[in-house]
mmCIF file of C-alpha atoms in Angstrom:
data_model
loop_
_atom_site.group_PDB
_atom_site.id
_atom_site.type_symbol
_atom_site.label_atom_id
_atom_site.label_comp_id
_atom_site.label_asym_id
_atom_site.label_seq_id
_atom_site.Cartn_x
_atom_site.Cartn_y
_atom_site.Cartn_z
ATOM 1 C CA UNK T 1 164.260 137.086 158.108
ATOM 2 C CA UNK T 2 165.150 140.437 156.678
ATOM 3 C CA UNK T 3 164.444 139.969 153.635
ATOM 4 C CA UNK T 4 161.556 138.226 153.458
ATOM 5 C CA UNK T 5 160.020 140.871 156.065
ATOM 6 C CA UNK T 6 160.765 142.792 153.483
ATOM 7 C CA UNK T 7 159.180 141.673 151.098
ATOM 8 C CA UNK T 8 155.908 140.793 153.131
ATOM 9 C CA UNK T 9 155.714 144.339 153.220
ATOM 10 C CA UNK T 10 156.132 145.114 149.341
ATOM 11 C CA UNK T 11 153.838 142.711 148.951
ATOM 12 C CA UNK T 12 151.308 144.109 151.447
ATOM 13 C CA UNK T 13 151.984 147.508 149.678
ATOM 14 C CA UNK T 14 151.666 146.465 146.485
ATOM 15 C CA UNK T 15 148.072 144.068 146.669
ATOM 16 C CA UNK T 16 146.789 147.692 148.571
ATOM 17 C CA UNK T 17 147.626 149.486 144.718
ATOM 18 C CA UNK T 18 146.113 146.770 142.905
ATOM 19 C CA UNK T 19 142.524 147.170 144.728
ATOM 20 C CA UNK T 20 142.432 151.147 144.967
ATOM 21 C CA UNK T 21 143.603 150.430 141.085
ATOM 22 C CA UNK T 22 140.628 147.795 141.124
ATOM 23 C CA UNK T 23 138.619 149.472 142.667
ATOM 24 C CA UNK T 24 138.678 153.218 140.412
ATOM 25 C CA UNK T 25 138.714 151.559 137.579
ATOM 26 C CA UNK T 26 134.736 150.076 138.003
ATOM 27 C CA UNK T 27 133.764 153.949 137.313
ATOM 28 C CA UNK T 28 134.221 153.052 133.711
ATOM 29 C CA UNK T 29 132.412 148.909 134.342
ATOM 30 C CA UNK T 30 128.887 150.541 135.662
ATOM 31 C CA UNK T 31 126.617 148.565 134.048
ATOM 32 C CA UNK T 32 128.724 144.791 134.755
ATOM 33 C CA UNK T 33 128.399 146.333 138.908
ATOM 34 C CA UNK T 34 124.402 147.075 138.083
ATOM 35 C CA UNK T 35 124.237 144.014 137.238
ATOM 36 C CA UNK T 36 126.120 141.431 138.635
ATOM 37 C CA UNK T 37 126.926 143.269 142.082
ATOM 38 C CA UNK T 38 123.857 145.161 142.642
ATOM 39 C CA UNK T 39 121.247 143.345 141.059
ATOM 40 C CA UNK T 40 122.934 140.219 141.928
ATOM 41 C CA UNK T 41 125.404 139.084 144.668
ATOM 42 C CA UNK T 42 124.612 141.835 146.635
ATOM 43 C CA UNK T 43 121.254 141.234 146.796
ATOM 44 C CA UNK T 44 121.036 137.605 148.269
ATOM 45 C CA UNK T 45 124.494 138.709 150.647
ATOM 46 C CA UNK T 46 122.221 141.761 151.560
ATOM 47 C CA UNK T 47 119.273 139.248 153.339
ATOM 48 C CA UNK T 48 121.221 137.389 153.957
ATOM 49 C CA UNK T 49 122.757 139.732 157.081
ATOM 50 C CA UNK T 50 119.501 140.500 158.007
ATOM 51 C CA UNK T 51 118.582 137.087 158.563
ATOM 52 C CA UNK T 52 121.857 136.861 160.225
ATOM 53 C CA UNK T 53 121.370 140.398 162.359
ATOM 54 C CA UNK T 54 118.674 141.694 163.199
ATOM 55 C CA UNK T 55 116.496 139.535 165.135
ATOM 56 C CA UNK T 56 119.500 141.597 167.581
ATOM 57 C CA UNK T 57 117.707 143.646 169.137
ATOM 58 C CA UNK T 58 120.785 146.451 169.180
ATOM 59 C CA UNK T 59 123.233 147.061 166.900
ATOM 60 C CA UNK T 60 125.966 144.360 166.738
ATOM 61 C CA UNK T 61 127.122 146.221 164.336
ATOM 62 C CA UNK T 62 127.974 149.440 167.372
ATOM 63 C CA UNK T 63 129.974 146.853 168.926
ATOM 64 C CA UNK T 64 132.225 145.815 166.480
ATOM 65 C CA UNK T 65 132.757 149.510 165.635
ATOM 66 C CA UNK T 66 133.464 149.967 169.425
ATOM 67 C CA UNK T 67 135.507 147.011 170.115
ATOM 68 C CA UNK T 68 137.683 148.202 166.439
ATOM 69 C CA UNK T 69 138.162 151.162 167.673
ATOM 70 C CA UNK T 70 140.082 149.812 171.539
ATOM 71 C CA UNK T 71 141.614 147.507 169.484
ATOM 72 C CA UNK T 72 143.628 150.492 166.897
ATOM 73 C CA UNK T 73 144.260 152.559 169.633
ATOM 74 C CA UNK T 74 145.868 150.502 171.164
ATOM 75 C CA UNK T 75 148.412 148.384 168.605
ATOM 76 C CA UNK T 76 148.861 152.330 168.108
ATOM 77 C CA UNK T 77 149.996 152.806 171.132
ATOM 78 C CA UNK T 78 151.728 149.507 171.514
ATOM 79 C CA UNK T 79 153.667 150.670 167.651
ATOM 80 C CA UNK T 80 153.634 154.481 168.250
ATOM 81 C CA UNK T 81 157.948 154.764 168.601
ATOM 82 C CA UNK T 82 158.102 152.079 165.387
ATOM 83 C CA UNK T 83 155.875 154.146 163.103
ATOM 84 C CA UNK T 84 157.577 157.340 163.543
ATOM 85 C CA UNK T 85 160.447 155.416 163.181
ATOM 86 C CA UNK T 86 161.770 156.812 159.726
ATOM 87 C CA UNK T 87 164.622 153.752 158.061
ATOM 88 C CA UNK T 88 167.798 156.921 156.783
ATOM 89 C CA UNK T 89 167.214 157.927 160.770
ATOM 90 C CA UNK T 90 168.565 153.729 161.522
ATOM 91 C CA UNK T 91 171.075 153.812 159.080
ATOM 92 C CA UNK T 92 172.914 157.077 159.658
ATOM 93 C CA UNK T 93 173.226 154.902 163.804
ATOM 94 C CA UNK T 94 176.997 154.424 163.988
ATOM 95 C CA UNK T 95 178.236 151.073 162.797
ATOM 96 C CA UNK T 96 178.123 149.484 165.601
ATOM 97 C CA UNK T 97 175.172 149.369 166.513
ATOM 98 C CA UNK T 98 174.541 147.582 163.759
ATOM 99 C CA UNK T 99 172.460 144.329 165.044
ATOM 100 C CA UNK T 100 170.307 146.830 166.533
ATOM 101 C CA UNK T 101 169.732 148.487 163.626
ATOM 102 C CA UNK T 102 169.058 145.402 161.632
ATOM 103 C CA UNK T 103 166.351 144.648 164.642
ATOM 104 C CA UNK T 104 165.178 147.757 164.028
ATOM 105 C CA UNK T 105 164.553 148.103 160.944
ATOM 106 C CA UNK T 106 163.135 144.693 161.953
ATOM 107 C CA UNK T 107 160.167 145.989 163.990
ATOM 108 C CA UNK T 108 159.333 148.421 161.519
ATOM 109 C CA UNK T 109 159.262 146.498 158.505
ATOM 110 C CA UNK T 110 156.535 144.509 160.998
ATOM 111 C CA UNK T 111 155.083 146.947 162.387
ATOM 112 C CA UNK T 112 153.340 148.442 158.619
ATOM 113 C CA UNK T 113 153.033 145.243 157.737
ATOM 114 C CA UNK T 114 150.489 144.413 159.883
ATOM 115 C CA UNK T 115 148.837 147.710 158.844
ATOM 116 C CA UNK T 116 148.920 147.872 155.479
ATOM 117 C CA UNK T 117 147.378 144.190 155.335
ATOM 118 C CA UNK T 118 144.581 145.689 158.215
ATOM 119 C CA UNK T 119 143.975 147.996 155.169
ATOM 120 C CA UNK T 120 143.985 145.331 152.003
ATOM 121 C CA UNK T 121 141.349 143.010 154.760
ATOM 122 C CA UNK T 122 139.783 146.686 155.409
ATOM 123 C CA UNK T 123 139.044 147.766 151.919
ATOM 124 C CA UNK T 124 138.461 144.402 150.506
ATOM 125 C CA UNK T 125 135.351 143.425 152.990
ATOM 126 C CA UNK T 126 134.003 146.478 152.847
ATOM 127 C CA UNK T 127 133.860 146.897 149.301
ATOM 128 C CA UNK T 128 133.237 141.936 148.871
ATOM 129 C CA UNK T 129 129.744 143.064 151.604
ATOM 130 C CA UNK T 130 128.413 146.208 150.346
ATOM 131 C CA UNK T 131 130.791 149.003 148.956
ATOM 132 C CA UNK T 132 130.774 148.230 145.344
ATOM 133 C CA UNK T 133 127.736 149.145 145.575
ATOM 134 C CA UNK T 134 129.309 153.200 144.563
ATOM 135 C CA UNK T 135 129.804 152.139 140.924
ATOM 136 C CA UNK T 136 126.751 151.107 139.949
ATOM 137 C CA UNK T 137 124.168 152.523 137.498
ATOM 138 C CA UNK T 138 123.810 156.231 138.115
ATOM 139 C CA UNK T 139 119.640 155.471 139.675
ATOM 140 C CA UNK T 140 118.898 158.412 136.435
ATOM 141 C CA UNK T 141 120.125 156.249 133.819
ATOM 142 C CA UNK T 142 118.553 152.681 134.891
ATOM 143 C CA UNK T 143 114.797 155.066 135.185
ATOM 144 C CA UNK T 144 115.445 156.570 131.818
ATOM 145 C CA UNK T 145 115.549 160.033 133.682
ATOM 146 C CA UNK T 146 116.877 162.988 132.541
ATOM 147 C CA UNK T 147 119.888 165.204 134.104
ATOM 148 C CA UNK T 148 118.913 167.820 132.468
ATOM 149 C CA UNK T 149 115.728 170.757 133.931
ATOM 150 C CA UNK T 150 113.694 173.808 133.316
ATOM 151 C CA UNK T 151 113.545 176.499 135.500
ATOM 152 C CA UNK T 152 109.266 176.042 134.250
ATOM 153 C CA UNK T 153 109.766 172.409 135.985
ATOM 154 C CA UNK T 154 111.431 173.541 138.388
ATOM 155 C CA UNK T 155 108.911 175.802 140.179
ATOM 156 C CA UNK T 156 106.127 173.507 138.274
ATOM 157 C CA UNK T 157 107.002 170.601 140.118
ATOM 158 C CA UNK T 158 107.526 172.744 143.552
ATOM 159 C CA UNK T 159 104.043 173.990 143.312
ATOM 160 C CA UNK T 160 103.056 170.317 142.852
ATOM 161 C CA UNK T 161 104.891 169.603 146.183
ATOM 162 C CA UNK T 162 103.909 171.823 148.478
ATOM 163 C CA UNK T 163 99.711 171.858 147.655
ATOM 164 C CA UNK T 164 99.959 168.572 148.240
ATOM 165 C CA UNK T 165 102.106 168.772 151.639
ATOM 166 C CA UNK T 166 99.451 171.225 152.798
ATOM 167 C CA UNK T 167 96.882 169.208 151.438
ATOM 168 C CA UNK T 168 98.390 166.024 153.708
ATOM 169 C CA UNK T 169 98.845 168.786 156.522
ATOM 170 C CA UNK T 170 95.477 170.010 156.760
ATOM 171 C CA UNK T 171 94.880 166.477 156.871
ATOM 172 C CA UNK T 172 96.769 165.366 160.060
ATOM 173 C CA UNK T 173 96.930 169.032 161.653
ATOM 174 C CA UNK T 174 93.869 171.235 161.588
ATOM 175 C CA UNK T 175 95.311 174.172 162.573
ATOM 176 C CA UNK T 176 96.638 175.014 159.749
ATOM 177 C CA UNK T 177 100.041 177.427 161.921
ATOM 178 C CA UNK T 178 101.062 173.810 163.939
ATOM 179 C CA UNK T 179 103.226 171.342 163.355
ATOM 180 C CA UNK T 180 102.005 168.672 162.764
ATOM 181 C CA UNK T 181 103.204 166.122 166.188
ATOM 182 C CA UNK T 182 103.984 162.732 165.754
ATOM 183 C CA UNK T 183 104.288 160.580 168.725
ATOM 184 C CA UNK T 184 104.606 157.145 167.629
ATOM 185 C CA UNK T 185 107.657 155.733 168.522
ATOM 186 C CA UNK T 186 111.563 154.475 166.294
ATOM 187 C CA UNK T 187 111.152 151.116 166.705
ATOM 188 C CA UNK T 188 106.573 152.145 165.408
ATOM 189 C CA UNK T 189 107.665 153.260 162.573
ATOM 190 C CA UNK T 190 110.142 150.322 161.709
ATOM 191 C CA UNK T 191 107.849 148.121 161.444
ATOM 192 C CA UNK T 192 105.135 149.647 159.148
ATOM 193 C CA UNK T 193 108.513 151.232 157.224
ATOM 194 C CA UNK T 194 109.272 148.682 153.683
ATOM 195 C CA UNK T 195 105.564 148.157 153.432
ATOM 196 C CA UNK T 196 106.960 151.984 150.959
ATOM 197 C CA UNK T 197 109.357 150.378 148.927
ATOM 198 C CA UNK T 198 106.397 147.205 147.954
ATOM 199 C CA UNK T 199 104.671 150.379 146.528
ATOM 200 C CA UNK T 200 106.626 152.064 144.218
ATOM 201 C CA UNK T 201 105.529 152.328 140.801
ATOM 202 C CA UNK T 202 109.266 152.427 139.526
ATOM 203 C CA UNK T 203 109.375 147.824 139.528
ATOM 204 C CA UNK T 204 113.329 148.453 139.720
ATOM 205 C CA UNK T 205 112.950 149.887 142.864
ATOM 206 C CA UNK T 206 110.501 148.040 143.742
ATOM 207 C CA UNK T 207 112.002 145.567 146.575
ATOM 208 C CA UNK T 208 111.264 143.617 149.606
ATOM 209 C CA UNK T 209 112.940 144.620 152.949
ATOM 210 C CA UNK T 210 112.507 141.466 155.107
ATOM 211 C CA UNK T 211 113.069 140.029 157.662
ATOM 212 C CA UNK T 212 113.973 144.149 159.508
ATOM 213 C CA UNK T 213 117.306 145.447 160.394
ATOM 214 C CA UNK T 214 116.981 149.023 161.222
ATOM 215 C CA UNK T 215 117.905 149.737 164.455
ATOM 216 C CA UNK T 216 118.758 152.936 166.710
ATOM 217 C CA UNK T 217 122.170 153.544 166.962
ATOM 218 C CA UNK T 218 124.261 153.067 170.501
ATOM 219 C CA UNK T 219 126.212 155.681 169.357
ATOM 220 C CA UNK T 220 123.709 158.107 169.456
ATOM 221 C CA UNK T 221 125.101 160.463 171.490
ATOM 222 C CA UNK T 222 128.507 160.775 169.072
ATOM 223 C CA UNK T 223 126.915 160.631 166.164
ATOM 224 C CA UNK T 224 124.080 163.347 167.763
ATOM 225 C CA UNK T 225 127.606 165.867 167.982
ATOM 226 C CA UNK T 226 129.488 165.256 164.692
ATOM 227 C CA UNK T 227 125.607 165.848 162.893
ATOM 228 C CA UNK T 228 124.487 162.954 161.138
ATOM 229 C CA UNK T 229 120.212 161.477 161.984
ATOM 230 C CA UNK T 230 122.397 157.771 160.716
ATOM 231 C CA UNK T 231 124.005 154.965 158.458
ATOM 232 C CA UNK T 232 124.781 151.932 157.426
ATOM 233 C CA UNK T 233 127.014 149.447 158.785
ATOM 234 C CA UNK T 234 128.904 148.315 155.422
ATOM 235 C CA UNK T 235 129.816 145.114 157.535
ATOM 236 C CA UNK T 236 126.854 143.886 159.198
ATOM 237 C CA UNK T 237 124.615 145.599 157.133
ATOM 238 C CA UNK T 238 122.179 147.210 159.481
ATOM 239 C CA UNK T 239 121.384 150.039 159.835
ATOM 240 C CA UNK T 240 120.865 152.297 161.577
ATOM 241 C CA UNK T 241 118.796 155.763 163.653
ATOM 242 C CA UNK T 242 119.391 158.996 165.684
ATOM 243 C CA UNK T 243 118.001 157.924 168.289
ATOM 244 C CA UNK T 244 117.734 161.151 169.319
ATOM 245 C CA UNK T 245 115.503 162.341 166.451
ATOM 246 C CA UNK T 246 111.871 162.633 166.661
ATOM 247 C CA UNK T 247 110.846 165.061 164.326
ATOM 248 C CA UNK T 248 108.722 164.826 160.522
ATOM 249 C CA UNK T 249 112.746 163.608 159.760
ATOM 250 C CA UNK T 250 112.191 161.144 160.633
ATOM 251 C CA UNK T 251 109.794 158.729 158.846
ATOM 252 C CA UNK T 252 111.848 159.835 155.624
ATOM 253 C CA UNK T 253 115.507 159.074 157.063
ATOM 254 C CA UNK T 254 114.397 155.440 158.834
ATOM 255 C CA UNK T 255 113.281 155.215 154.309
ATOM 256 C CA UNK T 256 116.490 156.948 153.208
ATOM 257 C CA UNK T 257 118.804 154.836 155.717
ATOM 258 C CA UNK T 258 117.145 151.379 154.871
ATOM 259 C CA UNK T 259 118.146 152.849 151.270
ATOM 260 C CA UNK T 260 121.117 152.425 151.575
ATOM 261 C CA UNK T 261 120.691 148.461 153.070
ATOM 262 C CA UNK T 262 118.733 148.016 149.342
ATOM 263 C CA UNK T 263 122.840 148.869 147.516
ATOM 264 C CA UNK T 264 121.288 152.466 147.287
ATOM 265 C CA UNK T 265 124.304 153.436 148.131
ATOM 266 C CA UNK T 266 124.928 157.335 146.680
ATOM 267 C CA UNK T 267 122.987 159.621 149.666
ATOM 268 C CA UNK T 268 120.964 161.672 147.100
ATOM 269 C CA UNK T 269 119.591 158.244 145.785
ATOM 270 C CA UNK T 270 118.991 157.451 148.835
ATOM 271 C CA UNK T 271 117.342 160.605 149.200
ATOM 272 C CA UNK T 272 115.122 160.140 145.899
ATOM 273 C CA UNK T 273 114.082 156.429 146.649
ATOM 274 C CA UNK T 274 113.121 157.826 150.598
ATOM 275 C CA UNK T 275 111.055 160.071 149.456
ATOM 276 C CA UNK T 276 109.218 158.157 146.749
ATOM 277 C CA UNK T 277 109.126 154.982 149.381
ATOM 278 C CA UNK T 278 107.553 157.938 151.502
ATOM 279 C CA UNK T 279 105.373 159.699 148.948
ATOM 280 C CA UNK T 280 104.067 155.871 148.279
ATOM 281 C CA UNK T 281 103.115 154.383 151.832
ATOM 282 C CA UNK T 282 99.640 154.138 153.337
ATOM 283 C CA UNK T 283 100.234 156.166 156.496
ATOM 284 C CA UNK T 284 99.871 159.779 155.821
ATOM 285 C CA UNK T 285 102.744 160.800 158.233
ATOM 286 C CA UNK T 286 104.614 158.476 156.363
ATOM 287 C CA UNK T 287 103.707 160.570 153.061
ATOM 288 C CA UNK T 288 103.920 164.071 155.028
ATOM 289 C CA UNK T 289 107.465 163.506 155.972
ATOM 290 C CA UNK T 290 108.505 162.371 152.369
ATOM 291 C CA UNK T 291 106.929 165.606 150.948
ATOM 292 C CA UNK T 292 108.345 168.088 153.438
ATOM 293 C CA UNK T 293 111.764 166.899 153.135
ATOM 294 C CA UNK T 294 111.139 166.332 149.080
ATOM 295 C CA UNK T 295 109.902 170.006 149.714
ATOM 296 C CA UNK T 296 112.212 171.867 151.372
ATOM 297 C CA UNK T 297 115.002 170.027 148.600
ATOM 298 C CA UNK T 298 113.249 172.464 145.858
ATOM 299 C CA UNK T 299 112.470 175.001 147.196
ATOM 300 C CA UNK T 300 116.094 175.228 148.053
ATOM 301 C CA UNK T 301 117.224 175.163 144.267
ATOM 302 C CA UNK T 302 113.816 177.370 143.164
ATOM 303 C CA UNK T 303 115.512 180.012 145.783
ATOM 304 C CA UNK T 304 119.212 180.323 143.401
ATOM 305 C CA UNK T 305 117.459 180.202 140.516
ATOM 306 C CA UNK T 306 113.926 182.321 140.969
ATOM 307 C CA UNK T 307 113.950 184.078 143.881
ATOM 308 C CA UNK T 308 110.054 185.612 142.875
ATOM 309 C CA UNK T 309 108.662 182.343 142.015
ATOM 310 C CA UNK T 310 110.032 181.345 145.596
ATOM 311 C CA UNK T 311 108.556 183.941 148.287
ATOM 312 C CA UNK T 312 105.533 182.950 145.874
ATOM 313 C CA UNK T 313 104.922 179.155 146.620
ATOM 314 C CA UNK T 314 106.322 179.382 150.292
ATOM 315 C CA UNK T 315 103.881 182.044 151.110
ATOM 316 C CA UNK T 316 100.819 179.010 149.692
ATOM 317 C CA UNK T 317 102.045 177.721 152.563
ATOM 318 C CA UNK T 318 100.541 176.286 156.165
ATOM 319 C CA UNK T 319 102.336 177.538 158.998
ATOM 320 C CA UNK T 320 102.545 174.592 160.451
ATOM 321 C CA UNK T 321 105.168 172.945 156.941
ATOM 322 C CA UNK T 322 107.441 175.557 158.863
ATOM 323 C CA UNK T 323 107.346 175.119 162.127
ATOM 324 C CA UNK T 324 107.834 171.076 161.643
ATOM 325 C CA UNK T 325 111.200 172.724 159.456
ATOM 326 C CA UNK T 326 111.797 174.820 162.542
ATOM 327 C CA UNK T 327 111.468 172.086 164.703
ATOM 328 C CA UNK T 328 114.693 170.803 163.453
ATOM 329 C CA UNK T 329 116.726 173.124 162.878
ATOM 330 C CA UNK T 330 116.030 174.288 166.757
ATOM 331 C CA UNK T 331 117.409 169.661 167.152
ATOM 332 C CA UNK T 332 120.438 170.680 165.313
ATOM 333 C CA UNK T 333 121.625 173.956 166.749
ATOM 334 C CA UNK T 334 123.310 173.463 169.861
ATOM 335 C CA UNK T 335 125.670 170.705 167.137
ATOM 336 C CA UNK T 336 126.146 173.361 163.938
ATOM 337 C CA UNK T 337 129.538 174.484 163.887
ATOM 338 C CA UNK T 338 130.924 172.870 166.392
ATOM 339 C CA UNK T 339 134.695 171.234 166.137
ATOM 340 C CA UNK T 340 133.143 168.056 165.724
ATOM 341 C CA UNK T 341 131.178 168.319 163.464
ATOM 342 C CA UNK T 342 133.416 170.823 161.132
ATOM 343 C CA UNK T 343 135.880 167.321 161.213
ATOM 344 C CA UNK T 344 133.383 165.402 160.670
ATOM 345 C CA UNK T 345 131.692 166.247 158.009
ATOM 346 C CA UNK T 346 134.899 167.507 156.036
ATOM 347 C CA UNK T 347 135.793 163.810 156.644
ATOM 348 C CA UNK T 348 132.603 162.580 155.068
ATOM 349 C CA UNK T 349 133.198 164.905 152.527
ATOM 350 C CA UNK T 350 136.241 163.474 151.738
ATOM 351 C CA UNK T 351 134.777 159.312 151.658
ATOM 352 C CA UNK T 352 131.869 160.481 149.233
ATOM 353 C CA UNK T 353 134.707 161.817 147.028
ATOM 354 C CA UNK T 354 136.144 159.003 146.957
ATOM 355 C CA UNK T 355 133.630 156.434 146.680
ATOM 356 C CA UNK T 356 133.121 157.712 143.079
ATOM 357 C CA UNK T 357 130.963 161.287 144.411
ATOM 358 C CA UNK T 358 133.755 163.758 143.493
ATOM 359 C CA UNK T 359 131.524 166.765 144.055
ATOM 360 C CA UNK T 360 131.444 165.453 147.870
ATOM 361 C CA UNK T 361 128.336 165.939 149.247
ATOM 362 C CA UNK T 362 127.821 168.842 147.002
ATOM 363 C CA UNK T 363 126.027 166.109 145.140
ATOM 364 C CA UNK T 364 122.982 165.523 147.368
ATOM 365 C CA UNK T 365 121.071 168.657 145.129
ATOM 366 C CA UNK T 366 121.432 165.786 143.086
ATOM 367 C CA UNK T 367 117.804 164.082 143.811
ATOM 368 C CA UNK T 368 116.178 167.760 142.707
ATOM 369 C CA UNK T 369 117.084 167.073 138.615
ATOM 370 C CA UNK T 370 115.587 163.138 140.465
ATOM 371 C CA UNK T 371 112.501 164.226 141.164
ATOM 372 C CA UNK T 372 112.348 167.021 138.374
ATOM 373 C CA UNK T 373 112.295 164.540 136.260
ATOM 374 C CA UNK T 374 110.263 161.875 137.282
ATOM 375 C CA UNK T 375 106.918 163.363 137.651
#
């Protein structure tokens, strides 16, 4: 019996190693992932999950998360002694306790077998239902966009988006010193958001998102303290937004999470798709949200490359645009630099690195290259 349990543990560990090596090797064949998974199997998986869970008015995935956390904590509490017992310390027990030693080793192996088999199941489910999208072809390759750009090109595109932002701000807010006010609820925005994707000019990005499956998170309080605006549940396919955010960021946030739902897993690429979906939306609030969201990335990059040009373009912005930026900063101010926020951001940074984004959260800046070279 002891040998059988030992064999089960070896199998569980071996399976986990095989999985990790397999997923790592997928980085070398992005074309296959793009063709057969992202544009093949996943399109059916995504639609099936939206049909199955989109009609539920609350987040089923959040309930799954809650139940999963409770089960994990319960298992850890029950198993805590077994998990920290080291085999070599058990083997040092006196010979007369031989039967007890064997019984304890059997229990320890059972706990570790449960742990590694659970990790196998979670990792496999995550990748099959959504995670393989991390290994798809880079969007700049799919759209034939160069990754490098000159400072002159950056200045040109930044000025274009700045002037567009000014025009949209003037349409929505005649007083140039006041921010654009976003009064519609998230539920209203959810319903009209998908049309932006239908209007995209790039055929590789143009997709249908019906039926809908985007919801306000039931976990908004912890989500806010951790510093997150939204997320996609890869197990249920539901997109989620932070229910407390109601400012210029809201429309583009919704489009960002929907972009994840469509299989654009990387944050920088989801940002790019969301910006273009917003700019091509018929609703001016979506256009404005996407425009100043993209403008912020461009301005930040321009500041590092040409501070004088940054100041010149910034001075041309209607002050109300800067007030919209300030609204979002004011929202996050109470939660910035908290212990919870620092831990969650560090954890997410490692998650990105583990999922084919070696620069972690720094990869967000890649959206600038996509924006500049797609204009």
